[in-house]
Short mmCIF file of C-alpha atoms in Angstrom, two decimals:
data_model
loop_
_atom_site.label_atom_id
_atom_site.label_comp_id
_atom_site.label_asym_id
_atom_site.label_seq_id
_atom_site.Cartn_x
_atom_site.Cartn_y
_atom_site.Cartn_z
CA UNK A 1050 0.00 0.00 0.00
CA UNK A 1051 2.94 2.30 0.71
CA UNK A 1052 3.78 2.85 -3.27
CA UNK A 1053 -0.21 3.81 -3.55
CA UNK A 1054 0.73 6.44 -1.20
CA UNK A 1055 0.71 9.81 -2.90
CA UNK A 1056 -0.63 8.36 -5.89
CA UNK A 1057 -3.94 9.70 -5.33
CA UNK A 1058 -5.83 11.12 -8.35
CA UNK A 1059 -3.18 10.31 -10.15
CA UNK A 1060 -2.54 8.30 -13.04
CA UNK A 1061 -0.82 4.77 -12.80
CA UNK A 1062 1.05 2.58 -15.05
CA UNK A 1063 0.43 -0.47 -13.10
CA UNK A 1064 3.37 -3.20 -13.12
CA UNK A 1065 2.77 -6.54 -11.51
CA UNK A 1066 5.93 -9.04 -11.05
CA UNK A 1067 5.85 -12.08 -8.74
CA UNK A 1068 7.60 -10.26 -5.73
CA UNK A 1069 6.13 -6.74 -6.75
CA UNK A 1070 9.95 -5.54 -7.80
CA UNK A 1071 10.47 -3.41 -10.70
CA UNK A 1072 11.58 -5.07 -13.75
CA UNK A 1073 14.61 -3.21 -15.39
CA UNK A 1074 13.83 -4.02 -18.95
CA UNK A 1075 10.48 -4.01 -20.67
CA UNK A 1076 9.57 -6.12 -23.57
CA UNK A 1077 8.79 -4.02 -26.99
CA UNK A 1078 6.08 -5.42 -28.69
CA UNK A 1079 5.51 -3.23 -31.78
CA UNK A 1080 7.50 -2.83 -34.73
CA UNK A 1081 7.15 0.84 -35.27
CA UNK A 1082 9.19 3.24 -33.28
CA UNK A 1083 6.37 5.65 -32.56
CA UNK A 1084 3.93 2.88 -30.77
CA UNK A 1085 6.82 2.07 -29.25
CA UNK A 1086 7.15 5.55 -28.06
CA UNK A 1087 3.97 5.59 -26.69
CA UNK A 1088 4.14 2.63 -24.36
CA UNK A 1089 2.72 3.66 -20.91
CA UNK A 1090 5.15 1.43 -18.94
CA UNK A 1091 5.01 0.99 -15.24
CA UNK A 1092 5.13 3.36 -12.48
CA UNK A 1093 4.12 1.77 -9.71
CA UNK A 1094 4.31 -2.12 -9.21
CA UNK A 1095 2.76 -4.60 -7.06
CA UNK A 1096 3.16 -8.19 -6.20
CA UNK A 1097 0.56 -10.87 -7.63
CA UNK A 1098 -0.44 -10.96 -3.88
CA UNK A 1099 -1.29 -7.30 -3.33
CA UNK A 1100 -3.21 -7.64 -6.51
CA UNK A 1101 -5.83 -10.11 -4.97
CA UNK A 1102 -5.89 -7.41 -1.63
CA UNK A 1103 -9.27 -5.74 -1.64
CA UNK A 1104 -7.89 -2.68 0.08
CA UNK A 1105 -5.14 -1.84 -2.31
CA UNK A 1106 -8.04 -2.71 -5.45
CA UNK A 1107 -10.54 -0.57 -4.06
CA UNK A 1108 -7.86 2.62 -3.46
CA UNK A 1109 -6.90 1.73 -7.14
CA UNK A 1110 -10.55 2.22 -8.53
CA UNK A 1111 -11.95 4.88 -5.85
CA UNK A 1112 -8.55 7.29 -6.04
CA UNK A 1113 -6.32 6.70 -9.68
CA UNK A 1114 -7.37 6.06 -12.85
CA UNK A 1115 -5.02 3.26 -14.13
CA UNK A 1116 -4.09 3.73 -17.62
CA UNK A 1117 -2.23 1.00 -18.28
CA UNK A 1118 -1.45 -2.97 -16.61
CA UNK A 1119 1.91 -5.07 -17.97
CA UNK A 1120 1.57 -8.09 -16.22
CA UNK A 1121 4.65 -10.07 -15.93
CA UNK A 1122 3.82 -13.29 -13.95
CA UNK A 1123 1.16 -15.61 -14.68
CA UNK A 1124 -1.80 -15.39 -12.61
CA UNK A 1125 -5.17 -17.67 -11.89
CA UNK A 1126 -7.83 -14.62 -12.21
CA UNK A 1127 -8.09 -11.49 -14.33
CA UNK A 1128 -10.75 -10.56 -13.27
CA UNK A 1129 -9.50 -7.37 -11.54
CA UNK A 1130 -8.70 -5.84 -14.65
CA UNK A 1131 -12.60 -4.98 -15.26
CA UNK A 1132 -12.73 -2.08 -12.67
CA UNK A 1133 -9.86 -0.12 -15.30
CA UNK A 1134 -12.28 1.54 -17.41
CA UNK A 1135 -9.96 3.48 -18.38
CA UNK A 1136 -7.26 1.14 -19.47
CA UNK A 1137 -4.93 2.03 -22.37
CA UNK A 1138 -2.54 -0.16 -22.86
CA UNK A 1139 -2.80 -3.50 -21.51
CA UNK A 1140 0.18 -6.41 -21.85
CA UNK A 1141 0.13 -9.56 -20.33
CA UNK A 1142 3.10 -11.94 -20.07
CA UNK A 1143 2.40 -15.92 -19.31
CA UNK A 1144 -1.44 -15.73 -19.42
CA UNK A 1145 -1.77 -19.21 -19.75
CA UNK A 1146 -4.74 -19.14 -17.58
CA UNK A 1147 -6.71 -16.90 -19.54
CA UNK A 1148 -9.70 -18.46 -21.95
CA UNK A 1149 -11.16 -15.40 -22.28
CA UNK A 1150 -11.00 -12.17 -22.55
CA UNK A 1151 -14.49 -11.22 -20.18
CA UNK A 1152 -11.85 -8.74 -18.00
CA UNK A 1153 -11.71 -6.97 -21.01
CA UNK A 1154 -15.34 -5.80 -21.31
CA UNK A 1155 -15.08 -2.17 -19.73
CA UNK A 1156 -12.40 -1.13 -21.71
CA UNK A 1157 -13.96 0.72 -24.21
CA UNK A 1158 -11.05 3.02 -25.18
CA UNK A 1159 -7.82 0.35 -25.37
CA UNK A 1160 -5.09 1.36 -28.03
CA UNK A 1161 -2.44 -1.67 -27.24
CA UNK A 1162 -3.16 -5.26 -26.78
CA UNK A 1163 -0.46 -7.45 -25.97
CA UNK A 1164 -1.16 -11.08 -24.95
CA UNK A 1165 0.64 -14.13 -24.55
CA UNK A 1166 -0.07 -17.72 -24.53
CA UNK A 1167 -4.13 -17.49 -24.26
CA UNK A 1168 -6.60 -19.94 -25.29
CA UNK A 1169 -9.46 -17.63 -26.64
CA UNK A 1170 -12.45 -18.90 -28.20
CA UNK A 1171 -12.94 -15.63 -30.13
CA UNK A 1172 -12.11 -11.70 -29.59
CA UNK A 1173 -15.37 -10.62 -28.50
CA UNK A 1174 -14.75 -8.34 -25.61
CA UNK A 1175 -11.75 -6.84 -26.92
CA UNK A 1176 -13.66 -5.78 -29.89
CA UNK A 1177 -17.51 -4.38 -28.67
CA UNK A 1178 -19.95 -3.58 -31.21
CA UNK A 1179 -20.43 -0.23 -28.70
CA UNK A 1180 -17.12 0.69 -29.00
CA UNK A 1181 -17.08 4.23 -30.38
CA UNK A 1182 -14.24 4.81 -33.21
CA UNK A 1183 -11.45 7.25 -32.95
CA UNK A 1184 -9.91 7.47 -36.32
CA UNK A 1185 -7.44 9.44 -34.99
CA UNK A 1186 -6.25 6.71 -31.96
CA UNK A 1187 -3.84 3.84 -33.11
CA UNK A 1188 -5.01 0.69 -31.98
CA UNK A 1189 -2.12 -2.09 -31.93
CA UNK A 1190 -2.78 -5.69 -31.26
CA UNK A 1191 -0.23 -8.83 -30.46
CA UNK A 1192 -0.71 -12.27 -29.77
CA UNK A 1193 1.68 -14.58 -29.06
CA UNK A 1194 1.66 -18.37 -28.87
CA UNK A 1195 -2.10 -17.89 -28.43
CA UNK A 1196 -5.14 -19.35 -29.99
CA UNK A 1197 -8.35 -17.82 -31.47
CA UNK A 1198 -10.89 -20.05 -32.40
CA UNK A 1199 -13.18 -17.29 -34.36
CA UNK A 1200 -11.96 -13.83 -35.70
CA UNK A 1201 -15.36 -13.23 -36.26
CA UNK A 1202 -15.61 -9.58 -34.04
CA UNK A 1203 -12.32 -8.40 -35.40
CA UNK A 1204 -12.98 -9.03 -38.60
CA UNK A 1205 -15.89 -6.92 -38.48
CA UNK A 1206 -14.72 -4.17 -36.54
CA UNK A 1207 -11.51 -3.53 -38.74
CA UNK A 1208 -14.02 -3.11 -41.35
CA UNK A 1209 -14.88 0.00 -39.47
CA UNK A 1210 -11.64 1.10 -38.42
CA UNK A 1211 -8.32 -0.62 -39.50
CA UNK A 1212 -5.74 -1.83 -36.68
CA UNK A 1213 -2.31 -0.05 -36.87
CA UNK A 1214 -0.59 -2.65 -35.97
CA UNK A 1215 -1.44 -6.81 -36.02
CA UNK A 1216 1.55 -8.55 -34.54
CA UNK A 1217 0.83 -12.34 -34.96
CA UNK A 1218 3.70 -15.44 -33.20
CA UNK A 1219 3.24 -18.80 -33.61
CA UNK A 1220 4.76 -21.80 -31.71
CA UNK A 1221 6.31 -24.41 -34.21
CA UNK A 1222 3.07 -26.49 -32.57
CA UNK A 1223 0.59 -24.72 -33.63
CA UNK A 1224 -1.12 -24.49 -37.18
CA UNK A 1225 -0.02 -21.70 -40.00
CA UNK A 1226 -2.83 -18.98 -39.75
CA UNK A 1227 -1.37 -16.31 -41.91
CA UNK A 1228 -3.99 -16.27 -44.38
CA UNK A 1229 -6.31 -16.33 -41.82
CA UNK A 1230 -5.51 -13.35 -39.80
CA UNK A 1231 -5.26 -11.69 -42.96
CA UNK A 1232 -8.95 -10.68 -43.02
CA UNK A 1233 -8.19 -8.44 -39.82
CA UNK A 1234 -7.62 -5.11 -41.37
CA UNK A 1235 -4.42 -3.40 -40.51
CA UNK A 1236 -1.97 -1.21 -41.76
CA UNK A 1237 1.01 -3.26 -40.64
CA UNK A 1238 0.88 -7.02 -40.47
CA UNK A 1239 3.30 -9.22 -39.29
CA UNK A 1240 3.31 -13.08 -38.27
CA UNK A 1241 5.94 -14.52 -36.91
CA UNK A 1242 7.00 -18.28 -36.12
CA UNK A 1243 8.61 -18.44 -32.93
CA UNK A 1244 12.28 -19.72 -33.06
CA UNK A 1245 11.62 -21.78 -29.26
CA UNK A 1246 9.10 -23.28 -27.49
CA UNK A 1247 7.45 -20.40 -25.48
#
């Protein structure tokens, strides 16, 4: 609660690690240099325990207005991630726990996406039919080692308003779905096939 302190009103860049220790690098999702640029990385971290303390979640929601969550240890329940309304940029490292993306459904104004190692039957929360479009507000998505049964809700709202960036890794496991993920409208498309097992 002590790095809350003094963080009231304020905006956070939320980091969460095992320990709740600042990470000295941060993984760079994006190929172009101004997304990149625009990354709203941590500020303030906390420990995958402190995340599950109602005390510290309700200061979060009643007093800040968290912008953006990179999540860097795998957790059992996303769930918290619904009260950020507000949420930006959202990356989440080891989500193998995550079969949906139901955390997602408040976030009505996201620009950057990053996800690994998911299980998703389709993209339905990330991509509301009552989302309202900003032409003028890149949105960047990335997926990595994950799986997307149905594209459907993508699809159909890139029709509306193309993605800036679609960033697309594949385990050597998993089937080729570049022609696939080509009906997602995007300026910059790239799929990758991941060198390792991730």
């Amino acid at each position: 609660m002590k790095r809350l302190e003094g963080k009231k009103a304020d905006y956070i860049y939320l980091g969460i690690t095992e320990d709740g220790k600042s990470r000295l690098t941060i993984p760079i999702p994006w190929e172009q240099t101004a997304h990149a640029m625009n990354m709203l990385t941590p500020n303030v971290y906390l420990s995958k325990e402190e995340v599950s303390d109602p005390e510290i979640m309700e200061y979060l929601v009643s007093h800040t207005k968290v912008r953006s969550c990179y999540i860097f240890t795998p957790l059992e329940n996303y769930e918290f991630l619904s009260n950020f309304a507000e949420m930006e940029d959202l990356e989440i490292y080891g989500g193998d726990h995550i079969t949906s993306l139901s955390f997602m459904r408040n976030m009505k104004s996201w620009m950057m996406l990053h996800i690994e190692n998911a299980r998703l039957k389709n993209l339905e929360e990330a991509f509301p039919e009552d989302r309202k479009i900003d032409f003028f507000l890149p949105m960047c998505l990335s997926l990595q080692a994950c799986e997307v049964e149905d594209l459907k809700e993508a699809v159909e709202f890139t029709r509306k308003k193309s993605l800036a960036e679609l960033i697309i890794c594949r385990k050597k496991t998993q089937r080729d779905e570049r022609e696939r993920w080509k009906e997602v409208r995007t300026t910059m498309y790239r799929y990758y096939d991941l060198k390792e097992e991730f």
